[in-house]
mmCIF file of C-alpha atoms in Angstrom:
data_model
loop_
_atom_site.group_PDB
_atom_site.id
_atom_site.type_symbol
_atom_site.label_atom_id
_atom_site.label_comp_id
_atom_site.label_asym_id
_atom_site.label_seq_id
_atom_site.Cartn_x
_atom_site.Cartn_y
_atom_site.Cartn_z
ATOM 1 C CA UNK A 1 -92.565 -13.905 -125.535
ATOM 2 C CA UNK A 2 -95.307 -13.097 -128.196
ATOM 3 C CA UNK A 3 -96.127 -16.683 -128.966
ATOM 4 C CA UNK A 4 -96.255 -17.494 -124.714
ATOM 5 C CA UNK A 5 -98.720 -14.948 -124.363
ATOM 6 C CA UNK A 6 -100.837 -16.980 -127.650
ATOM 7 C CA UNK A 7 -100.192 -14.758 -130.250
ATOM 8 C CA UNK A 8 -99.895 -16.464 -133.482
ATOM 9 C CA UNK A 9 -96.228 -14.821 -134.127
ATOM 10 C CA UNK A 10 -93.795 -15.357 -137.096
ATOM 11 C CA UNK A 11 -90.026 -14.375 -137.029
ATOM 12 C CA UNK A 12 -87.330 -13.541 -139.390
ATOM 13 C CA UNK A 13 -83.666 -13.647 -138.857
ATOM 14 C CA UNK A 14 -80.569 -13.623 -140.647
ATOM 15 C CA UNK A 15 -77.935 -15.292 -141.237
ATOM 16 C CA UNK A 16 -79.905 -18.443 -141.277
ATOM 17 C CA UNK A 17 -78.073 -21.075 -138.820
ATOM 18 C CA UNK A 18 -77.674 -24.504 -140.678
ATOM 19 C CA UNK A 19 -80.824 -24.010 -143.785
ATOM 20 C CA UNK A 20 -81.601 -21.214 -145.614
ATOM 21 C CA UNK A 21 -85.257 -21.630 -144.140
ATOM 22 C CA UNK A 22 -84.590 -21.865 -140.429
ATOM 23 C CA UNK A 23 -84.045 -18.341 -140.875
ATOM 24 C CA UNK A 24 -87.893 -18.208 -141.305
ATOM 25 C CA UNK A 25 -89.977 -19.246 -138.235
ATOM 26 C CA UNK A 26 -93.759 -19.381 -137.348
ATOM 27 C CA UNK A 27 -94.995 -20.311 -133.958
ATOM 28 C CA UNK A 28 -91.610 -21.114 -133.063
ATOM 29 C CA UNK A 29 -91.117 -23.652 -135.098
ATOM 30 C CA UNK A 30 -88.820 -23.594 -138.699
ATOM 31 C CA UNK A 31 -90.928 -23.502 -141.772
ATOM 32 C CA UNK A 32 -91.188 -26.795 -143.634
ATOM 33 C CA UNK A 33 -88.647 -26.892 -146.730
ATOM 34 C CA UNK A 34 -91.301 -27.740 -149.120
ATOM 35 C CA UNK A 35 -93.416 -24.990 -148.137
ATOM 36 C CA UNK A 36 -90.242 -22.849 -148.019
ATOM 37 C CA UNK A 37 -89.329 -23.281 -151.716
ATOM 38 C CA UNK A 38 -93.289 -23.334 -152.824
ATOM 39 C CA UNK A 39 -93.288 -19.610 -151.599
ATOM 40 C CA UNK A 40 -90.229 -18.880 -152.606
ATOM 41 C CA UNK A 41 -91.049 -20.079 -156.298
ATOM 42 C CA UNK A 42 -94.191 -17.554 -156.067
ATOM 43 C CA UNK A 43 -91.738 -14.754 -154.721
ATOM 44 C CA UNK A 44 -89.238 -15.625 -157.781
ATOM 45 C CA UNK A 45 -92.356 -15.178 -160.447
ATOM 46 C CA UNK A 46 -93.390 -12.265 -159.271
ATOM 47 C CA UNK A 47 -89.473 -10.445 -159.854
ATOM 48 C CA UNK A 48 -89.277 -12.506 -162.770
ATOM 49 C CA UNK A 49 -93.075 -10.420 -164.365
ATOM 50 C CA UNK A 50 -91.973 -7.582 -162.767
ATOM 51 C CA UNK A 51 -88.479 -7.218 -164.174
ATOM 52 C CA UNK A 52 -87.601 -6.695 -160.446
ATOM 53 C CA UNK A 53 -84.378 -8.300 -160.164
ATOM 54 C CA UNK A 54 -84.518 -8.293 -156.277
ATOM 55 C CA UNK A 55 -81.441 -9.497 -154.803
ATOM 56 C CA UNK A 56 -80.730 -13.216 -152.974
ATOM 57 C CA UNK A 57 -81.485 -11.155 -149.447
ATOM 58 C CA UNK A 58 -84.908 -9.346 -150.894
ATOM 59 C CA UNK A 59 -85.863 -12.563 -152.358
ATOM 60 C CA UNK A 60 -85.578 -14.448 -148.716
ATOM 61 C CA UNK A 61 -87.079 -11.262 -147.231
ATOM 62 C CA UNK A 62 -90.190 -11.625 -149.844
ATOM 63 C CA UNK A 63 -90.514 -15.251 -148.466
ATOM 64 C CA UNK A 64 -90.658 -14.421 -145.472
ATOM 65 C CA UNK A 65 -93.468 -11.910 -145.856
ATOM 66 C CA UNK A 66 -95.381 -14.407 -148.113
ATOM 67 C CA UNK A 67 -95.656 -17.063 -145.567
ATOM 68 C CA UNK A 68 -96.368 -14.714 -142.728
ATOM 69 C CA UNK A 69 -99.114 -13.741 -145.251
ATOM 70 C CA UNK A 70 -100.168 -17.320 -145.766
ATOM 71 C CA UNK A 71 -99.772 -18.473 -142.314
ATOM 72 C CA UNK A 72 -102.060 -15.130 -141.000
ATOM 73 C CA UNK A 73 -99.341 -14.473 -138.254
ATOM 74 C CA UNK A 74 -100.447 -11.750 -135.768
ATOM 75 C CA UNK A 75 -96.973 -10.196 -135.595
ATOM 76 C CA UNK A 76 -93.881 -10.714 -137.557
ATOM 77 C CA UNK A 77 -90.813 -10.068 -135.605
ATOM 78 C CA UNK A 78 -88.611 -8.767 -137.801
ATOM 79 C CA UNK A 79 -84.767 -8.548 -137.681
ATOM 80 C CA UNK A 80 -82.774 -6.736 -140.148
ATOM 81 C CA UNK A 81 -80.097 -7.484 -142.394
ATOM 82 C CA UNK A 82 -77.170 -4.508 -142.562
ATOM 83 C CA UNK A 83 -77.489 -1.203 -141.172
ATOM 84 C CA UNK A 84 -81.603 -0.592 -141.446
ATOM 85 C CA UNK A 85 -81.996 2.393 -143.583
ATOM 86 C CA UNK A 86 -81.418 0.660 -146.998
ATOM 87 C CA UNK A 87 -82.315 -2.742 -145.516
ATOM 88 C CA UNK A 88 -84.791 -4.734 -147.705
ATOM 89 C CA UNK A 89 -87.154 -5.597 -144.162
ATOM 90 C CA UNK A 90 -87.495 -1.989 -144.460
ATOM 91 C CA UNK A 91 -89.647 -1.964 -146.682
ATOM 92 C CA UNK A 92 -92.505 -2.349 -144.041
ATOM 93 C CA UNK A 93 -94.372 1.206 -143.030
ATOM 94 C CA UNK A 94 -95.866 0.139 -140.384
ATOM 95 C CA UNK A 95 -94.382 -1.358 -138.065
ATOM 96 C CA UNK A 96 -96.431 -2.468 -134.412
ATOM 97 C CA UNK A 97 -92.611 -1.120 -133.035
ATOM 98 C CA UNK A 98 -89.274 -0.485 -133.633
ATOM 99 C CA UNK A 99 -85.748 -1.652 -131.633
ATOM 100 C CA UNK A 100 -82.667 -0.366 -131.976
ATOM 101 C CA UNK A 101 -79.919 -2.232 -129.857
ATOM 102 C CA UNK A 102 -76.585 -1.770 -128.805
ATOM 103 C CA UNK A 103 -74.713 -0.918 -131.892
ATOM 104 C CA UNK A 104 -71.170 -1.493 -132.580
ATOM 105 C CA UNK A 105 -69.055 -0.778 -135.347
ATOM 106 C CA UNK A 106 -69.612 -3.897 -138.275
ATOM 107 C CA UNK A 107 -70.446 -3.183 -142.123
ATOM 108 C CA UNK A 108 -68.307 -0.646 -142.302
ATOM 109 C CA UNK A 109 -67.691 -0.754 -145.875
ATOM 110 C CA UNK A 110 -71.366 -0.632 -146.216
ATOM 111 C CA UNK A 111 -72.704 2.108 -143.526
ATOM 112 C CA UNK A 112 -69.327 4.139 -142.306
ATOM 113 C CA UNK A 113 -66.160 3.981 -140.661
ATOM 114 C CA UNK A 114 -67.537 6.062 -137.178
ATOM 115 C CA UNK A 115 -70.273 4.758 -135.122
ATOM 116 C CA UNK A 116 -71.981 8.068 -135.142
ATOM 117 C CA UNK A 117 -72.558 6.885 -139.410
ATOM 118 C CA UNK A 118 -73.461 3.208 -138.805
ATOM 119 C CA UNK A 119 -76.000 4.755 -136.030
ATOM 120 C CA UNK A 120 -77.409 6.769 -138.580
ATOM 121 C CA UNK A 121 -78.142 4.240 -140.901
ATOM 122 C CA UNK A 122 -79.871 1.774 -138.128
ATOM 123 C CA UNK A 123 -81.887 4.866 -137.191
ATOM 124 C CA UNK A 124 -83.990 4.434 -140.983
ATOM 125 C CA UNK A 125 -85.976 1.814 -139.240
ATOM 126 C CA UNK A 126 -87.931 4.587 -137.205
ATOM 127 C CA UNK A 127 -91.023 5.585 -138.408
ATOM 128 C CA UNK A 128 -93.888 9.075 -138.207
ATOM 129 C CA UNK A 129 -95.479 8.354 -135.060
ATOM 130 C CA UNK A 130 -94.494 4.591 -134.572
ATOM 131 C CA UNK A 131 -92.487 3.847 -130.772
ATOM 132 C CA UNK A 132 -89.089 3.070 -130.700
ATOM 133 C CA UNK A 133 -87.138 1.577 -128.316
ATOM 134 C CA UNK A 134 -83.205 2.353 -128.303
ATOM 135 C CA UNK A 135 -80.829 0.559 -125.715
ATOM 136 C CA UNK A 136 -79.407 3.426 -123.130
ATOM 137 C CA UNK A 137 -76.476 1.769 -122.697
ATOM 138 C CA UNK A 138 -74.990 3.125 -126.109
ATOM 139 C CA UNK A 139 -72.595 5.603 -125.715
ATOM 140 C CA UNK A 140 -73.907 9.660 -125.853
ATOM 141 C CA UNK A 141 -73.031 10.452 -128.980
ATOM 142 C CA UNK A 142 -74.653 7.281 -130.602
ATOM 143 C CA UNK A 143 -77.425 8.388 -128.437
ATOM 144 C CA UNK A 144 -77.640 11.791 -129.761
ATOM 145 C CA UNK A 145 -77.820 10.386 -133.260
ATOM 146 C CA UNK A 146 -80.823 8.562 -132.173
ATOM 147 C CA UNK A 147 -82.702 10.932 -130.660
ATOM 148 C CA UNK A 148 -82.191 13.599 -133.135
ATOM 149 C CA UNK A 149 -83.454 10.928 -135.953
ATOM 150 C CA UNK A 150 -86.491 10.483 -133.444
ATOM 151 C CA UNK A 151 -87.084 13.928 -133.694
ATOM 152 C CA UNK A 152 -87.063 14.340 -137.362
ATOM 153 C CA UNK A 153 -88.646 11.262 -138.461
ATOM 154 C CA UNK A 154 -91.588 11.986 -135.391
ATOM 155 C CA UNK A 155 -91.233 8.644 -134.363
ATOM 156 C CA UNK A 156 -93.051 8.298 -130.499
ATOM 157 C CA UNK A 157 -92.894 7.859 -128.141
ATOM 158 C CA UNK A 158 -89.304 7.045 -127.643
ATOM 159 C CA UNK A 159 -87.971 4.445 -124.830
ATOM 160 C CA UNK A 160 -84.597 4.475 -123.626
ATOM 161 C CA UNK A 161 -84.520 1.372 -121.801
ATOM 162 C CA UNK A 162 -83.284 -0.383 -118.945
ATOM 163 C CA UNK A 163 -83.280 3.358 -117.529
ATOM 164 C CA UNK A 164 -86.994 4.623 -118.949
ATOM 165 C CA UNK A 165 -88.548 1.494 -117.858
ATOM 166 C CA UNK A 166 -87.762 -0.704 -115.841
ATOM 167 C CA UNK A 167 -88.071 0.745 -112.568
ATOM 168 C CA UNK A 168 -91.665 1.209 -113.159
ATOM 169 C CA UNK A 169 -92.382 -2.552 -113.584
ATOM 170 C CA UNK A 170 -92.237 -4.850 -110.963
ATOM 171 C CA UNK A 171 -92.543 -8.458 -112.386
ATOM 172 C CA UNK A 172 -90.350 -7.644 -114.875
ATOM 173 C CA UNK A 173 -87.360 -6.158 -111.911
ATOM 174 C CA UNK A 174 -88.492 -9.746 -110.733
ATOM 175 C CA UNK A 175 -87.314 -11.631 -113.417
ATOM 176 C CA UNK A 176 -84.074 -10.031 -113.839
ATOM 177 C CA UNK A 177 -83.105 -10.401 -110.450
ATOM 178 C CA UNK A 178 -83.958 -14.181 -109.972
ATOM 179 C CA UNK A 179 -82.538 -14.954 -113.909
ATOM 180 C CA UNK A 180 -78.746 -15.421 -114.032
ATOM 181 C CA UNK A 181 -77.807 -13.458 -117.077
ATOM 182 C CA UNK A 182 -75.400 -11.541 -118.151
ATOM 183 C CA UNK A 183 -75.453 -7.294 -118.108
ATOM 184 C CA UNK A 184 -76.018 -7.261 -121.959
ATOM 185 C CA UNK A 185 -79.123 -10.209 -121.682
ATOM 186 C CA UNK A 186 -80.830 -8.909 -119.196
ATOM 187 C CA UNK A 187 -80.443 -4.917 -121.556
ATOM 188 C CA UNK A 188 -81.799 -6.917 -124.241
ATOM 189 C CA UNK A 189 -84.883 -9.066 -122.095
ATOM 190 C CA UNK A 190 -85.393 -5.826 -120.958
ATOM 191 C CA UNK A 191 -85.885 -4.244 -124.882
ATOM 192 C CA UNK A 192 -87.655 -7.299 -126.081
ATOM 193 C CA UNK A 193 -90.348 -7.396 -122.895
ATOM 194 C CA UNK A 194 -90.806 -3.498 -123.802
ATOM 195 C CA UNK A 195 -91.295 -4.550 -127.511
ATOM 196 C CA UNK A 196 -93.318 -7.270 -126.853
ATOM 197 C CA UNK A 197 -95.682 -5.194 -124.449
ATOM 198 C CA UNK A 198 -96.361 -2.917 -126.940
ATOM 199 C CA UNK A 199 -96.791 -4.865 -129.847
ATOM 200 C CA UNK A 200 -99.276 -7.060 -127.366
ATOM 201 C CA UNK A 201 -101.241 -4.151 -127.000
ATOM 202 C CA UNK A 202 -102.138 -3.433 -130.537
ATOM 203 C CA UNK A 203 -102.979 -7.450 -131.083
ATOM 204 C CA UNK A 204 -104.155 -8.990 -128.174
ATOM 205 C CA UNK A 205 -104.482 -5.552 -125.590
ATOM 206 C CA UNK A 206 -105.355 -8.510 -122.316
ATOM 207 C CA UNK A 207 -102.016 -10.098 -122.783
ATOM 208 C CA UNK A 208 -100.594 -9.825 -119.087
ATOM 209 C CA UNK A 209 -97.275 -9.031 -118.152
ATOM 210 C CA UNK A 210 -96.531 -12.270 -116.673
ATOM 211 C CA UNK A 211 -97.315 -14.420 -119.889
ATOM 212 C CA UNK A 212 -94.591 -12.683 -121.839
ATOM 213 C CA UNK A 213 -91.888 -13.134 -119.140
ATOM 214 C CA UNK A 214 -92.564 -16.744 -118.986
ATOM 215 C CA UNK A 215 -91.902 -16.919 -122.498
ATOM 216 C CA UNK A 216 -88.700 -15.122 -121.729
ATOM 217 C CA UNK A 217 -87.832 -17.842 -119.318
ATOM 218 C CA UNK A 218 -88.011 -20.507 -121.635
ATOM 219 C CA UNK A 219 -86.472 -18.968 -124.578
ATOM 220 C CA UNK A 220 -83.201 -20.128 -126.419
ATOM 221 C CA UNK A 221 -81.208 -18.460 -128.953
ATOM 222 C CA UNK A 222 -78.615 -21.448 -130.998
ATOM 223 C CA UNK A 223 -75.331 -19.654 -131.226
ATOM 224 C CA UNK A 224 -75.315 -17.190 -128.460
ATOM 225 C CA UNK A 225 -73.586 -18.797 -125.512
ATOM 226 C CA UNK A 226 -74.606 -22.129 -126.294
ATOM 227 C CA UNK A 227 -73.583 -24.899 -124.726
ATOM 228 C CA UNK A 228 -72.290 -27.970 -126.818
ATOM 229 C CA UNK A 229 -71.804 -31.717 -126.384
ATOM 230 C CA UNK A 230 -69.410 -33.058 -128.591
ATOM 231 C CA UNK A 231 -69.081 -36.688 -127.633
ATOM 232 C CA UNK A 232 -69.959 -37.681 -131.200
ATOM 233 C CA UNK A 233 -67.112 -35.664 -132.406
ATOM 234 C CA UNK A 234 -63.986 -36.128 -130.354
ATOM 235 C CA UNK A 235 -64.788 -38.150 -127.505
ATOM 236 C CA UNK A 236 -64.261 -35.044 -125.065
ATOM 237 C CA UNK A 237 -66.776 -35.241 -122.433
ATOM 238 C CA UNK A 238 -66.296 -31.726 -121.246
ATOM 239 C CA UNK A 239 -69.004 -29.511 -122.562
ATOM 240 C CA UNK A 240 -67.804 -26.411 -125.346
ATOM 241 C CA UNK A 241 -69.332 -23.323 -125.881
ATOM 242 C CA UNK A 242 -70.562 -21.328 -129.040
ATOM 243 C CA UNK A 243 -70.742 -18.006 -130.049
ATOM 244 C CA UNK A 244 -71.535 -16.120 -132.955
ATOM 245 C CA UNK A 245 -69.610 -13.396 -131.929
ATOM 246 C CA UNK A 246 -67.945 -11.548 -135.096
ATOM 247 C CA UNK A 247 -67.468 -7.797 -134.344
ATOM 248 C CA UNK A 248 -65.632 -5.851 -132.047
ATOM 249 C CA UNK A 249 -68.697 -5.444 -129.938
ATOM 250 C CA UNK A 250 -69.790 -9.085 -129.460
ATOM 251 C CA UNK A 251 -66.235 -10.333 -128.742
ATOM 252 C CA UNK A 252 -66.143 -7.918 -125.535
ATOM 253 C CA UNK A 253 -69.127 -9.573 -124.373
ATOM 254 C CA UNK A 254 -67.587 -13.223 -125.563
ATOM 255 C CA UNK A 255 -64.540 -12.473 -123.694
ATOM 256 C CA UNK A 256 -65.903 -10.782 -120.662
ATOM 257 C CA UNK A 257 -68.216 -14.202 -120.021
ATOM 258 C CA UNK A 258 -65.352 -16.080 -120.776
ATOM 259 C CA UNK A 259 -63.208 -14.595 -118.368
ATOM 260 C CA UNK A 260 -65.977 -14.270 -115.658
ATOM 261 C CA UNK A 261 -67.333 -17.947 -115.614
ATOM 262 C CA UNK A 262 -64.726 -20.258 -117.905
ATOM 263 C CA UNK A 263 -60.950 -18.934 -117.548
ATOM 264 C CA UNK A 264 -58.927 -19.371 -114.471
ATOM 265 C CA UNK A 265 -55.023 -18.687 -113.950
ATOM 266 C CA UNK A 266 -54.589 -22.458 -114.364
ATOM 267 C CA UNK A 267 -56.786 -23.010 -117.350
ATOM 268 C CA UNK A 268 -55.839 -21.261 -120.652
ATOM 269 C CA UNK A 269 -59.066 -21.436 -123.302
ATOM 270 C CA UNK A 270 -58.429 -22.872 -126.322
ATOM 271 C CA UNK A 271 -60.586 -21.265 -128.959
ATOM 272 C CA UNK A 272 -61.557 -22.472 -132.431
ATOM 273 C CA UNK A 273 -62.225 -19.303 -134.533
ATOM 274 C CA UNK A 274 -62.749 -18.316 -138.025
ATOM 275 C CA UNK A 275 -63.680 -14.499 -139.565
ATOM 276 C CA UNK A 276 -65.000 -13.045 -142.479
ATOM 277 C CA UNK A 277 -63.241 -11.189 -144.958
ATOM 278 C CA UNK A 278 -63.268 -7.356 -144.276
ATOM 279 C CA UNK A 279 -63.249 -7.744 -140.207
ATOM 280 C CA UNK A 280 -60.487 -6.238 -138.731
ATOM 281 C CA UNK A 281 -59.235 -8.716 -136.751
ATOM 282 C CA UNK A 282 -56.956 -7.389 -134.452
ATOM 283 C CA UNK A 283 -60.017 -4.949 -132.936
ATOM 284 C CA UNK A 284 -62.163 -8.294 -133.195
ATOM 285 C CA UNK A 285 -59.654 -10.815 -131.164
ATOM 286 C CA UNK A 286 -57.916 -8.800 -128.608
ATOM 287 C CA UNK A 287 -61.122 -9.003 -126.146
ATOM 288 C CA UNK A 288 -60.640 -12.929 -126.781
ATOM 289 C CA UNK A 289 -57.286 -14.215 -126.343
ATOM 290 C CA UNK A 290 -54.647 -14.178 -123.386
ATOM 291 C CA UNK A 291 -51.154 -15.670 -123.699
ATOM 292 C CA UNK A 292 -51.814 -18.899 -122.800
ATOM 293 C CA UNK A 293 -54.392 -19.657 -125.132
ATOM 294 C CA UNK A 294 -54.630 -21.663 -127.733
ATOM 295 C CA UNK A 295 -55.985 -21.344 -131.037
ATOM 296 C CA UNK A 296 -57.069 -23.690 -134.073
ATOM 297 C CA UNK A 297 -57.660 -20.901 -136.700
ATOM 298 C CA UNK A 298 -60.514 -22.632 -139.744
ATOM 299 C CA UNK A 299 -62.532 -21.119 -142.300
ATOM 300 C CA UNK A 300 -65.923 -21.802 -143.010
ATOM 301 C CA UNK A 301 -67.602 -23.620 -146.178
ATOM 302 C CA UNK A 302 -69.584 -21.444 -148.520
ATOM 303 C CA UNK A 303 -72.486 -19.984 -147.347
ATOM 304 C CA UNK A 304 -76.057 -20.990 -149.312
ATOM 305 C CA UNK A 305 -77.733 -17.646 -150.704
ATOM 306 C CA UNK A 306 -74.897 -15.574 -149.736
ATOM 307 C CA UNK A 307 -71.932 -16.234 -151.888
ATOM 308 C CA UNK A 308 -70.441 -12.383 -151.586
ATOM 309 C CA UNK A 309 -69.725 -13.383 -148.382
ATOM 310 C CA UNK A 310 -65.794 -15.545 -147.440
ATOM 311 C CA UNK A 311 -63.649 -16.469 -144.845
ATOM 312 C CA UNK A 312 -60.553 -14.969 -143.714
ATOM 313 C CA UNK A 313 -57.350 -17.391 -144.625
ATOM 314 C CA UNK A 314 -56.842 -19.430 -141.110
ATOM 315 C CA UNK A 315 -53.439 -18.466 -141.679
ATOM 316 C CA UNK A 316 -53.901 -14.550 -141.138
ATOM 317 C CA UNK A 317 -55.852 -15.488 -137.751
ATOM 318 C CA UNK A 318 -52.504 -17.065 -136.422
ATOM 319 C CA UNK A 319 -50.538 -13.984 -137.583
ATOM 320 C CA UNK A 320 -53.134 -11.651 -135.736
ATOM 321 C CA UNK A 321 -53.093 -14.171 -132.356
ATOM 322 C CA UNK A 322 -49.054 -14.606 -132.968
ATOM 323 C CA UNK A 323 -49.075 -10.243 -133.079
ATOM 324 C CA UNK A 324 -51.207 -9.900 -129.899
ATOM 325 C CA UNK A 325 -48.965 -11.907 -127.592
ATOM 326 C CA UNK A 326 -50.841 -15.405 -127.524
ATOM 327 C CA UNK A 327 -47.144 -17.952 -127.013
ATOM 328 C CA UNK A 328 -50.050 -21.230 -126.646
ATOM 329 C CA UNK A 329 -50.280 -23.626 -129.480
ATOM 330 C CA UNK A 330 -51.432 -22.100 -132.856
ATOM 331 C CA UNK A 331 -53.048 -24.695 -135.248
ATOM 332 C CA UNK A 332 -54.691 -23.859 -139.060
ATOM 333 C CA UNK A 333 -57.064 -26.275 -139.917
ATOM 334 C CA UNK A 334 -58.015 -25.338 -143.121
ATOM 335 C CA UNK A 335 -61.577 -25.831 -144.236
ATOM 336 C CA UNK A 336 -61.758 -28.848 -142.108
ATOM 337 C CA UNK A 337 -64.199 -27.471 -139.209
ATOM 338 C CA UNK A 338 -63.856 -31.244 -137.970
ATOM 339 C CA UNK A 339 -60.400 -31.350 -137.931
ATOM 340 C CA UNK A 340 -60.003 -28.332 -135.865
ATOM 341 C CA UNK A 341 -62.595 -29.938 -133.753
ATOM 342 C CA UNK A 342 -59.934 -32.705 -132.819
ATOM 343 C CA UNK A 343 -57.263 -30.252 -132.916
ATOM 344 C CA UNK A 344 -58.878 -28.220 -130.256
ATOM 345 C CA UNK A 345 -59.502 -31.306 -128.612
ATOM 346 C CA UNK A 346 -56.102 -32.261 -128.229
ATOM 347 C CA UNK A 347 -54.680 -28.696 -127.484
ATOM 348 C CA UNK A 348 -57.213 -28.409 -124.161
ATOM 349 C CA UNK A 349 -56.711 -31.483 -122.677
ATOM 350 C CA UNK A 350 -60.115 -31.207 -120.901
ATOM 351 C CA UNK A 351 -59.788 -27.333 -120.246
ATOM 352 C CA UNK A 352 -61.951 -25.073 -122.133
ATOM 353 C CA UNK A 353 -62.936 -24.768 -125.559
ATOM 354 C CA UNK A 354 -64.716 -21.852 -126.875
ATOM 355 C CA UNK A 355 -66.003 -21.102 -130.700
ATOM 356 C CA UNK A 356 -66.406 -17.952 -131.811
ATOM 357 C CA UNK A 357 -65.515 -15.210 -134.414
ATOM 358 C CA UNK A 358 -68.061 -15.864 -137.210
ATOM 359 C CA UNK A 359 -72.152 -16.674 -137.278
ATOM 360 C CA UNK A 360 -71.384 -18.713 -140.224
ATOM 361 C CA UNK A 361 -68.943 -20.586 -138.222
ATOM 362 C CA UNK A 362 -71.898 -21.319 -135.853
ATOM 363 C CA UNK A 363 -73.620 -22.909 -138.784
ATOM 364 C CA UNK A 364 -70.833 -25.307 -140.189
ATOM 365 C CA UNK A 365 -70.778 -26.250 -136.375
ATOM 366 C CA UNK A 366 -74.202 -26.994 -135.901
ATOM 367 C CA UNK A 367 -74.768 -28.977 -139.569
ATOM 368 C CA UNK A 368 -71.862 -30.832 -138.387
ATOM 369 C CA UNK A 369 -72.999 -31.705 -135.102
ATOM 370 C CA UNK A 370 -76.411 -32.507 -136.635
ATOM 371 C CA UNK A 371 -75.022 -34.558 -139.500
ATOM 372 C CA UNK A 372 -72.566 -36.546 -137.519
ATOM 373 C CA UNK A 373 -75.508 -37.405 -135.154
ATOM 374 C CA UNK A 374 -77.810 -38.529 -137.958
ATOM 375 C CA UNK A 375 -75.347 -40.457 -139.517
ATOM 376 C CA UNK A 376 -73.840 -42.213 -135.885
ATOM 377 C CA UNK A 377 -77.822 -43.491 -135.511
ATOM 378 C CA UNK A 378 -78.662 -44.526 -139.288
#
């Protein structure tokens, strides 16, 4: 929205999806490697004189802040890591804004077992005097949580949005109602235009309205109900969809789309999935699979710059799917995220296929994709 409306915006999110540095963007576009490492290399000095020892995720976080530095972005949008409180992108005093979204239970090893904890920790972000924005669809007690944080910290004004807001704005009631999106997408449009607005203010205070919401129109997020061609892979014509979804939370939403727009009585989905360790997967698949399904269980390669984190065994995945009823055809590809690409193939049968259950899933798919395309037109 920020870089429609010509301000000169950088972003950082995490995981990255196939690089380490497309994690990093400025002007919507991925930084160049080269430039990448040359920053990173001055980040890595700096710990190195200071006796820092900042870990893998500060070290990418430093990054990013040096080339937003270099680059003299206007506004860094900023996602964090875990939780917020202890976050390394915390670090920043001052923010333009803060967001807190819908927040389901993940991390728990990290920030608590309740949600009430976990809500407590995302609520660090807010800062003296600084707006936040919290998504009213949480449930009330997560709410509470917020809003007594809000009240200690003095962070103001405080928007609970869609219901604070958006009846008072026409063009962006507009939007929402012409835009096919789900309930959750149009929540979050409505937190980002919010966001945006304010952050506009502070920059560039003629930014209009309609600017930002055309960059809302136009914008696409890899990984979050994307659609797929996989031609190159198996042949199947029929197009497969990908989602990042890996908690309890984002696997209602997975399987709520799913059953809305893909499944029918005649249909089952056959899904390719893979988990991290520590998920609890029976919590995390239930909103996914019905008894006809299918599932090719895999586990994902290591992950650059992160090597704490590991897959689940594709074999506990089938024990889970076996437990919650699903009699369709259960295959364990391994490591081989191709494989179970022509294992799924053959399962559906040109009925749906949907990936889910892990972001770093979503990456092995996409470096795949990309990779078998470069290498099909060498």
């Amino acid at each position: 929205m920020l870089h429609a409306a010509n301000i000169k915006t950088g972003r950082f999110t995490s995981p990255h999806l196939i690089d380490r540095w497309d994690s990093i963007t400025i002007e919507e576009k991925t930084v160049d490697a080269a430039k990448f490492y040359k920053a990173e290399d001055v980040v890595k000095l700096r710990d190195s004189i200071g006796n820092i020892r900042a870990s893998e995720f500060e070290i990418l976080t430093a990054t990013a802040f040096e080339l937003f530095t270099q680059e003299k972005v206007q506004v860094g949008v900023i996602e964090v890591g875990v939780g917020g409180r202890h976050d390394a992108t915390n670090i920043l005093q001052h923010p333009l804004v803060t967001v807190i979204t819908k927040i389901g239970k993940d991390h728990q090893s990290l920030l608590g077992t309740t949600i009430e904890e976990i809500a407590s920790h995302k609520a660090g972000i807010m800062k003296p005097g600084v707006a936040c924005i919290i998504d009213a669809t949480n449930q009330e007690s997560v709410l509470q949580v917020l809003e007594t944080a809000a009240q200690d910290v003095g962070a103001k004004p405080l928007h609970r949005l869609p219901s604070d807001f958006n009846q008072e704005n026409a063009n962006l009631q507009k939007y929402l109602a012409k835009s096919d999106l789900e309930i959750h997408q149009s929540v979050n449009t409505s937190l980002a235009y919010r966001a945006a607005m304010i952050a506009a203010q502070q920059t560039a205070p003629a930014v209009s309205s309609l600017a930002l919401l055309e960059g809302a129109r136009k914008s696409f997020w890899p990984g979050r109900l994307q659609t797929l061609d996989v031609r190159a892979l198996t042949g199947r014509r029929e197009p497969v969809i990908l989602d990042g979804a890996h908690n309890p939370q984002s696997a209602e939403v997975l399987g709520s789309f799913v059953n809305k727009r893909v499944r029918t009585e005649s249909r089952p989905v056959t899904w390719i999935i893979a988990a991290s360790v520590g998920k609890e997967l029976p919590e995390l698949l239930s909103s996914l699979f019905q008894s006809q399904d299918n599932i090719v269980a895999v586990e994902f390669g290591p992950v650059d710059g992160m090597p704490w984190v590991t897959p689940v065994d594709a074999g506990s995945i089938l024990e889970v799917a076996r437990s919650l009823g699903v009699d369709g055809s259960l295959e364990n590809a391994g490591k081989d995220v191709f494989h179970a690409f022509q294992l799924a193939a053959k399962s559906a049968a040109g009925d749906p296929i949907v990936i889910g259950g892990s972001l770093y899933l979503v990456s092995d798919v996409l470096r795949l994709l990309r990779d078998h395309v470069s290498h099909s037109s060498a």
